[in-house]
XYZ file of C-alpha atoms in Angstrom:
579
model
C 118.350 134.874 89.828
C 119.234 136.451 93.145
C 121.730 134.829 95.497
C 122.789 137.726 97.699
C 123.175 137.139 101.448
C 120.075 137.797 103.549
C 120.126 138.976 107.133
C 118.586 136.548 109.624
C 115.988 138.900 111.042
C 112.517 138.165 112.343
C 110.315 136.409 109.806
C 106.929 137.848 108.942
C 104.457 135.269 110.250
C 100.728 134.821 110.477
C 99.819 137.637 112.835
C 96.611 138.533 114.587
C 94.618 135.753 112.923
C 91.252 135.262 114.548
C 89.434 131.962 114.868
C 86.121 133.777 114.447
C 84.244 134.000 111.136
C 84.315 137.372 109.404
C 81.378 138.854 107.515
C 81.964 141.050 104.481
C 81.551 144.170 106.606
C 84.393 143.062 108.845
C 86.899 142.655 106.036
C 89.671 145.224 105.859
C 88.957 147.620 103.018
C 92.398 147.126 101.497
C 91.544 143.526 100.646
C 90.152 143.256 97.116
C 87.129 140.994 97.033
C 83.765 140.569 95.407
C 81.084 138.150 94.293
C 79.852 137.845 90.704
C 76.509 136.319 89.718
C 77.364 134.184 86.702
C 73.756 134.188 85.486
C 73.482 130.397 85.416
C 72.694 129.814 89.070
C 76.329 129.935 90.138
C 78.362 132.614 91.865
C 82.095 133.290 91.890
C 83.731 134.834 94.923
C 87.247 136.243 94.678
C 89.531 137.682 97.316
C 92.981 139.091 96.580
C 95.572 139.688 99.280
C 98.711 141.697 98.590
C 100.943 144.349 100.132
C 97.998 146.761 100.530
C 95.941 144.331 102.624
C 95.585 144.846 106.342
C 94.786 142.805 109.410
C 93.345 140.279 109.924
C 94.375 139.172 106.450
C 97.935 140.413 106.411
C 100.254 142.651 108.416
C 102.334 144.731 106.037
C 103.397 147.097 108.814
C 106.284 144.842 109.827
C 107.295 143.883 106.280
C 110.535 145.286 104.909
C 113.364 144.328 102.547
C 115.044 142.734 105.567
C 112.057 140.756 106.841
C 110.339 139.925 103.546
C 106.613 139.859 102.796
C 104.410 140.771 99.839
C 106.297 143.082 97.488
C 109.726 142.245 98.923
C 112.228 139.534 98.146
C 111.878 136.769 100.766
C 114.378 134.022 101.544
C 114.859 130.987 103.757
C 114.633 132.874 107.064
C 111.782 135.149 105.943
C 108.764 132.843 105.833
C 105.434 134.611 106.182
C 101.712 133.983 106.155
C 98.357 135.514 105.377
C 94.689 134.695 105.824
C 91.953 134.337 103.229
C 88.356 134.102 104.386
C 84.977 133.078 102.995
C 82.574 133.780 105.808
C 79.451 133.190 103.697
C 79.972 129.417 103.796
C 79.356 129.519 107.545
C 76.432 131.945 107.521
C 74.681 130.462 104.468
C 74.086 126.691 104.782
C 72.899 126.493 101.148
C 76.366 127.181 99.740
C 77.930 124.189 97.990
C 81.289 124.638 96.252
C 81.922 123.769 92.613
C 85.595 124.759 92.594
C 88.107 126.434 94.875
C 91.569 127.523 93.872
C 94.390 129.539 95.330
C 96.545 131.275 92.725
C 99.800 132.873 93.808
C 101.673 135.280 91.534
C 105.410 135.487 92.200
C 108.600 136.727 90.566
C 111.921 134.969 90.104
C 110.867 131.509 91.316
C 113.897 129.458 90.314
C 112.217 126.061 90.510
C 113.568 124.766 87.197
C 114.077 121.014 87.348
C 117.711 121.170 86.250
C 118.611 122.545 89.704
C 117.800 119.179 91.305
C 117.451 119.578 95.063
C 119.644 122.691 95.028
C 117.066 124.965 93.438
C 114.692 127.466 94.991
C 111.691 125.652 96.396
C 108.985 127.646 98.141
C 106.374 125.457 99.846
C 102.760 126.522 100.291
C 100.576 125.165 103.097
C 96.959 125.857 104.061
C 95.804 125.296 107.637
C 99.057 123.455 108.322
C 98.693 121.014 105.397
C 101.047 121.092 102.387
C 99.243 121.668 99.104
C 99.692 119.884 95.796
C 101.731 120.910 93.873
C 104.109 121.213 96.799
C 105.955 124.238 95.419
C 105.618 127.582 93.740
C 106.344 126.937 90.067
C 108.313 129.402 87.973
C 111.557 130.317 86.267
C 114.423 132.751 86.675
C 113.624 136.480 86.413
C 110.017 136.001 85.262
C 106.571 136.440 86.755
C 104.725 133.160 87.225
C 101.340 132.067 88.520
C 100.902 128.809 90.445
C 97.393 127.430 90.869
C 96.567 125.191 93.830
C 93.311 123.238 94.221
C 92.002 123.892 97.724
C 90.436 120.997 99.647
C 86.819 121.855 100.425
C 87.271 121.007 104.111
C 89.925 123.733 104.428
C 87.164 126.262 103.637
C 84.038 124.716 105.120
C 85.402 124.065 108.618
C 85.543 127.711 109.706
C 85.579 129.884 106.583
C 89.234 130.771 107.161
C 92.088 129.735 104.881
C 95.341 130.310 106.778
C 98.100 130.293 104.177
C 101.838 130.069 104.765
C 104.874 130.252 102.506
C 107.996 128.331 103.532
C 110.559 130.226 101.451
C 113.612 128.364 100.113
C 112.490 125.465 102.277
C 115.369 123.051 101.557
C 117.996 125.610 102.519
C 118.763 124.034 105.893
C 122.346 125.242 106.060
C 121.559 128.794 104.985
C 124.142 128.692 102.196
C 122.013 128.855 99.024
C 119.993 132.006 99.726
C 117.404 131.818 96.964
C 114.756 134.528 97.147
C 111.414 135.225 95.503
C 108.904 138.068 95.552
C 105.173 137.505 95.979
C 102.819 139.946 94.232
C 99.480 138.627 95.435
C 97.433 135.618 96.498
C 94.045 135.190 94.798
C 91.291 133.003 96.267
C 88.587 131.994 93.761
C 85.496 130.035 94.820
C 82.629 129.145 92.492
C 79.520 127.908 94.243
C 75.789 127.180 94.113
C 73.082 127.899 96.628
C 71.358 124.521 96.827
C 70.204 121.788 99.169
C 71.918 119.252 96.924
C 74.903 117.519 98.509
C 78.345 117.199 96.922
C 79.683 113.801 95.825
C 81.733 111.710 98.202
C 85.530 111.614 98.161
C 86.617 108.874 95.736
C 88.292 105.675 96.882
C 91.280 104.646 94.783
C 93.360 101.637 93.955
C 96.705 102.013 92.268
C 98.250 99.701 89.717
C 100.905 98.628 90.147
C 101.379 99.107 93.900
C 103.978 101.724 94.749
C 106.702 99.185 95.438
C 105.983 97.148 92.312
C 106.205 100.146 89.993
C 109.020 100.114 87.449
C 109.768 102.159 84.378
C 108.093 99.353 82.408
C 104.813 99.983 84.251
C 101.909 102.160 83.221
C 100.649 103.995 86.320
C 96.885 103.568 86.645
C 94.520 105.027 89.250
C 91.185 103.180 89.405
C 88.010 104.261 91.175
C 86.883 101.559 93.619
C 84.179 103.433 95.533
C 82.282 104.591 97.381
C 78.956 103.162 96.291
C 76.873 105.176 95.756
C 79.311 107.891 94.729
C 76.811 110.693 95.410
C 74.383 110.853 98.377
C 71.659 112.353 96.143
C 72.035 109.750 93.411
C 73.479 112.275 90.933
C 75.725 110.999 88.186
C 79.427 111.468 88.939
C 82.526 111.964 86.815
C 86.132 112.357 87.885
C 88.869 114.934 87.357
C 92.518 113.833 87.355
C 95.516 116.053 88.031
C 98.993 114.507 87.938
C 102.133 115.669 89.708
C 105.713 114.421 89.541
C 108.950 114.866 91.481
C 111.826 114.401 89.068
C 114.468 115.144 91.684
C 113.389 118.418 93.260
C 112.265 116.936 96.556
C 108.554 117.729 96.087
C 105.928 117.206 93.405
C 105.039 119.765 90.740
C 102.511 119.676 87.915
C 103.618 117.129 85.342
C 103.651 119.666 82.490
C 105.839 122.015 84.571
C 108.369 119.160 84.873
C 108.443 118.810 81.077
C 106.038 115.882 80.918
C 102.697 115.505 79.168
C 99.782 117.226 80.914
C 97.968 114.028 81.878
C 94.231 114.446 82.435
C 93.103 110.816 82.506
C 93.659 107.986 84.928
C 96.869 106.675 83.351
C 100.492 107.705 82.905
C 102.223 105.584 80.295
C 105.538 103.933 81.121
C 107.205 105.997 78.400
C 106.657 109.063 80.601
C 108.400 107.720 83.716
C 112.083 107.526 84.653
C 113.923 105.701 87.450
C 113.717 107.545 90.752
C 110.712 109.741 89.931
C 107.774 110.049 92.322
C 104.339 110.353 90.707
C 101.127 111.463 92.414
C 97.582 111.614 91.104
C 94.845 113.818 92.539
C 91.310 112.620 91.838
C 88.217 114.742 92.499
C 84.611 113.609 92.057
C 82.241 116.002 90.240
C 78.472 115.464 90.211
C 75.988 116.498 87.523
C 75.418 119.806 89.357
C 79.104 120.670 89.160
C 79.631 120.133 92.882
C 83.010 118.674 93.841
C 84.330 116.365 96.527
C 87.508 116.725 98.485
C 90.389 115.230 96.495
C 91.956 111.820 97.070
C 95.563 110.997 96.235
C 97.672 107.994 95.264
C 101.458 108.178 95.144
C 104.078 106.012 93.440
C 107.271 106.784 95.370
C 110.724 106.806 93.769
C 109.977 104.376 90.946
C 112.585 101.606 90.732
C 114.692 103.398 93.372
C 113.246 104.078 96.834
C 109.731 102.741 97.083
C 109.055 103.771 100.673
C 110.808 107.135 100.452
C 113.002 106.580 103.501
C 116.195 107.665 101.739
C 117.554 104.128 101.298
C 117.515 102.820 97.738
C 115.502 99.633 97.323
C 118.576 97.639 96.337
C 119.998 98.254 99.823
C 116.711 98.373 101.765
C 115.685 95.164 103.547
C 112.194 96.658 103.873
C 111.641 98.563 100.595
C 107.917 99.044 101.269
C 108.266 100.150 104.902
C 109.511 103.680 105.652
C 109.953 102.804 109.351
C 112.417 99.963 108.710
C 115.470 99.742 106.490
C 118.064 97.230 107.732
C 118.198 93.819 109.393
C 121.092 93.393 111.789
C 121.373 89.746 112.773
C 123.502 88.513 115.618
C 125.079 85.090 115.059
C 123.260 82.116 116.542
C 123.801 82.168 120.285
C 122.686 80.571 123.544
C 121.423 82.252 126.698
C 122.046 80.211 129.865
C 121.229 80.881 133.504
C 122.178 79.507 136.917
C 119.276 80.227 139.303
C 120.744 79.795 142.811
C 122.130 83.368 142.949
C 123.434 84.880 145.182
C 124.900 81.455 145.958
C 126.898 79.591 143.328
C 125.056 76.371 144.077
C 125.721 73.439 141.756
C 126.814 75.914 139.042
C 125.681 73.595 136.251
C 124.423 76.397 133.957
C 121.347 74.584 132.763
C 118.562 76.071 134.872
C 117.291 77.787 131.724
C 118.837 77.340 128.287
C 117.557 79.158 125.211
C 119.051 79.135 121.722
C 118.432 82.367 119.845
C 119.135 84.669 116.935
C 118.562 88.377 117.602
C 117.605 90.696 114.761
C 117.903 94.396 115.548
C 115.859 96.152 112.846
C 116.911 99.737 112.255
C 115.384 102.804 110.664
C 117.194 104.549 107.808
C 118.729 106.822 110.463
C 120.310 103.828 112.192
C 118.047 103.981 115.247
C 116.303 100.778 116.349
C 112.654 100.390 115.326
C 112.164 96.735 116.254
C 113.910 93.866 117.996
C 113.048 90.302 116.974
C 114.185 86.986 118.421
C 113.836 83.555 116.852
C 115.012 80.490 118.712
C 114.176 77.567 120.951
C 113.669 76.962 124.644
C 116.063 74.025 125.092
C 116.413 72.976 128.713
C 115.315 73.562 132.285
C 117.407 72.227 135.156
C 115.830 74.389 137.841
C 113.784 73.101 140.740
C 112.419 76.607 141.321
C 109.734 78.137 139.129
C 111.405 80.997 137.229
C 110.233 83.576 134.719
C 112.216 84.949 131.759
C 112.214 88.653 130.806
C 114.208 91.286 128.913
C 114.739 94.915 129.905
C 115.123 97.543 127.150
C 116.485 101.012 127.831
C 113.504 103.031 126.645
C 110.371 104.319 128.322
C 107.470 101.922 128.671
C 105.334 104.469 126.792
C 107.578 103.997 123.751
C 106.488 100.388 123.261
C 104.253 100.386 120.183
C 103.594 96.638 120.285
C 105.088 93.361 121.431
C 104.182 89.750 120.774
C 105.348 86.219 121.488
C 104.786 83.019 119.556
C 105.575 80.098 121.857
C 105.278 76.586 120.448
C 102.999 77.979 117.738
C 100.723 79.946 120.082
C 100.620 83.698 119.520
C 100.059 86.140 122.382
C 100.280 89.889 122.815
C 102.646 91.140 125.500
C 102.522 94.357 127.497
C 105.401 95.912 129.444
C 105.609 95.107 133.124
C 104.369 97.888 135.409
C 106.573 99.611 137.950
C 109.576 100.577 135.827
C 110.955 104.026 135.004
C 113.348 104.679 132.129
C 113.221 101.054 131.023
C 110.664 98.778 129.415
C 110.610 95.283 130.886
C 108.770 92.599 128.919
C 108.159 89.183 130.413
C 108.410 86.579 127.671
C 107.798 83.474 129.795
C 106.011 83.859 133.109
C 106.843 80.306 134.227
C 109.593 78.357 132.467
C 108.508 75.143 134.216
C 105.175 75.210 132.364
C 106.954 75.524 129.010
C 109.607 72.888 129.792
C 107.771 70.581 132.193
C 108.893 67.569 134.172
C 107.797 64.140 133.044
C 109.629 60.838 133.126
C 112.606 63.024 133.986
C 112.576 65.506 136.863
C 113.783 68.351 134.694
C 113.840 68.987 130.921
C 116.750 67.952 128.682
C 119.404 68.106 131.389
C 119.796 64.406 132.257
C 121.404 61.593 130.320
C 118.738 60.034 128.102
C 116.324 62.973 128.286
C 115.984 64.123 124.687
C 112.680 65.913 124.309
C 111.746 68.386 121.539
C 113.012 71.935 121.641
C 110.199 74.455 122.065
C 110.229 77.118 119.305
C 109.983 80.718 120.454
C 109.613 83.937 118.453
C 109.453 87.366 120.054
C 109.323 90.900 118.776
C 109.028 94.360 120.262
C 108.336 97.494 118.196
C 109.247 100.980 119.420
C 106.949 103.903 118.692
C 109.941 106.192 118.200
C 113.137 104.468 117.019
C 115.716 104.294 119.800
C 119.366 105.234 119.128
C 121.670 102.223 119.271
C 123.909 103.974 121.782
C 120.909 104.272 124.116
C 119.401 100.837 123.612
C 122.670 98.909 123.554
C 123.443 95.689 121.719
C 121.785 92.277 121.686
C 120.945 90.501 123.904
C 120.234 93.784 125.757
C 119.406 92.935 129.392
C 117.840 89.454 129.648
C 117.216 87.957 133.069
C 115.273 85.363 135.015
C 113.481 85.964 138.288
C 111.894 83.759 140.900
C 108.137 83.445 140.363
C 107.574 83.267 144.122
C 109.983 86.165 144.789
C 109.837 88.855 142.046
C 112.758 90.752 143.566
C 115.198 87.867 143.081
C 116.542 88.713 139.622
C 119.515 87.051 137.909
C 121.217 88.983 135.120
C 124.356 88.683 133.042
C 127.553 90.197 134.433
C 127.414 93.967 134.794
C 123.802 94.207 133.566
C 121.914 96.359 136.053
C 118.945 95.023 138.032
C 115.534 96.467 137.216
C 113.419 98.758 139.390
C 111.625 95.738 140.864
C 114.784 93.912 141.990
C 115.520 93.371 145.677
C 118.753 95.341 145.964
C 119.432 94.052 149.481
C 120.509 90.746 147.915
C 123.361 92.393 146.009
C 126.753 91.654 147.511
C 125.517 88.825 149.722
C 126.649 85.187 149.862
C 128.872 84.468 146.802
C 127.816 87.609 144.937
C 130.322 90.470 144.747
C 128.076 93.095 143.127
C 129.062 96.710 143.770
C 126.505 99.250 142.491
C 129.028 102.072 143.079
C 131.167 100.675 140.260
C 128.264 99.293 138.188
C 129.556 95.789 138.835
C 126.753 93.253 139.086
C 126.049 89.534 139.203
C 129.510 88.019 139.449
C 131.649 86.453 142.130
C 134.833 87.979 143.505
C 136.698 85.896 140.893
C 134.542 87.190 138.043
C 132.351 84.100 137.654
C 128.891 85.009 136.300
C 125.438 83.514 136.854
C 124.246 84.095 133.274
C 125.964 83.834 129.918
C 125.338 84.844 126.321
C 127.374 82.216 124.475
C 128.028 83.170 120.823
C 127.204 79.709 119.415
C 124.676 76.913 119.646
C 126.005 75.612 122.931
C 125.584 72.246 124.643
C 124.982 72.704 128.353
C 126.312 70.563 131.236
C 124.357 67.652 132.640
C 122.409 68.164 135.830
C 124.631 68.768 138.894
C 127.818 68.976 136.758
C 129.786 72.162 137.450
C 130.238 74.128 134.235
C 133.969 74.368 134.970
C 134.184 70.571 134.668
C 132.168 70.515 131.459
C 134.158 73.415 129.947
C 137.633 73.417 131.525
C 138.787 76.576 129.683
C 135.958 78.686 131.069
C 137.570 79.431 134.441
C 140.618 81.163 132.967
C 138.363 83.051 130.556
C 136.119 84.323 133.370
C 138.938 85.216 135.742
C 140.845 87.079 133.004
C 137.841 89.283 132.288
C 137.388 87.555 128.927
C 140.848 88.277 127.527
C 142.128 84.684 127.715
C 140.506 81.630 126.101
C 137.772 83.630 124.309
C 136.704 80.456 122.502
C 136.304 78.388 125.684
C 132.761 77.363 124.762
C 133.991 75.316 121.782
C 136.018 72.893 123.930
C 133.698 70.754 126.086
C 134.491 67.664 128.044
C 131.968 65.556 126.161
C 131.405 63.190 129.046
C 129.785 66.005 131.040
C 127.548 67.681 128.436
C 124.027 67.033 127.171
C 124.235 65.703 123.599
C 127.889 66.730 123.137
């Protein structure tokens, strides 16, 4: 085991790799390669790359003990790459592959399971895709050989197999300094020259599902298709290779982790332990020996962290969803608006009333993935036709989806055009159509008017979770605007108008907004036009000033909220709807 400090010098990367297909005559002579006729109609091609290989396969000229590379110890800041090639698959359309493996011989690979996540883990990727097993496998101060099954598509697309080693890949802090030495990389391809087609990639079902797996469960991979399994009608069988992560952060062959070498479609429950991740690779093989690309099924963190987001299932509100981890409910609240801004008007605070519960759904990192609202549209005391919207501090392009269920009717919402640096979603484009007039001129604002509340559910999902400090807290920035005058927006105190607001209205009539101090939508005495009341609130009757219905509100507003914080719980019941 080597843990000496490495200098952070330039890593030895994939250099001078061409996208063209090389013929045998173009290969550098230092690369060992050859094709053997097996005498049974099959051929085996091998290509070995090591320290003696030259471009385009490998550039040893810049390798050194300081930079790493074949023949030198390489650590976390000394990742390097090389290129295998099999040009015949491009020039000879009759080639069909029976097997393809990449075997890497390395020394002092300290990937023993007892290290947990603190061991030496060297990842291998081909054409930018991590292979299975995910790591070089070996032990302290020994030579080891790790065999990887290559997907056929990684060879057949262009004949080039660009390979990369991410040395000591979990050493983010640079404090562990594990190193390993690669001797060579050996590509082996066995193939036929035939017009017969390979079988199709298998389709799998897993039992139990990943999130239902426990240590009492046998893990079973079942073939569900396709039908037919082979385009030529050949009979097909299946090869199974099982991998397990027992705490190393990536899967290794099950026998390397001290388990049974499973070769069927089942791992018995006696072989599994809480927290392990199991993966099966299934490859179809037809009666000619031709193989499909592999398919995988994965049981993640059995009994511990089903979705692999880093939050144990016992704490995860969404154990099967890696994008969501925690519900964050606000207490039941009421949004209320007065719509005569910039004038105070009758100040009865019932022009739109909506009861709501906000749920801010966060990713394991704490950033917001989704916002959901459940509530009721309660009352409309407005003579004007108004719309209801919410502005979120994220780009419109970051809205993955949004929907509204209003009185049982589901609709898909799209962000309003014309905004930069914010996403504005209109939930109700005309409140009067949702809460219509009838026997009464308004809706649930007059004595005797007691019509049903209209249920409303809304959600918005962000493509990239938004940090809480950026997005802010519920209720974010809700507002109403005049249907006949889009620029006339009415927000809560100190919530900024949107890009479509008519800013010339700020600071006029009774409004004392001052954009220079980020003060918006309040009078000179601090009286707002919109409130987020932290309870299920009963609003004033039509034409009743809110200060009569809730006598403690005036002192609360004029003190900046420091006095009478519970004003909303003390109504004058003679002035409130259903008090």
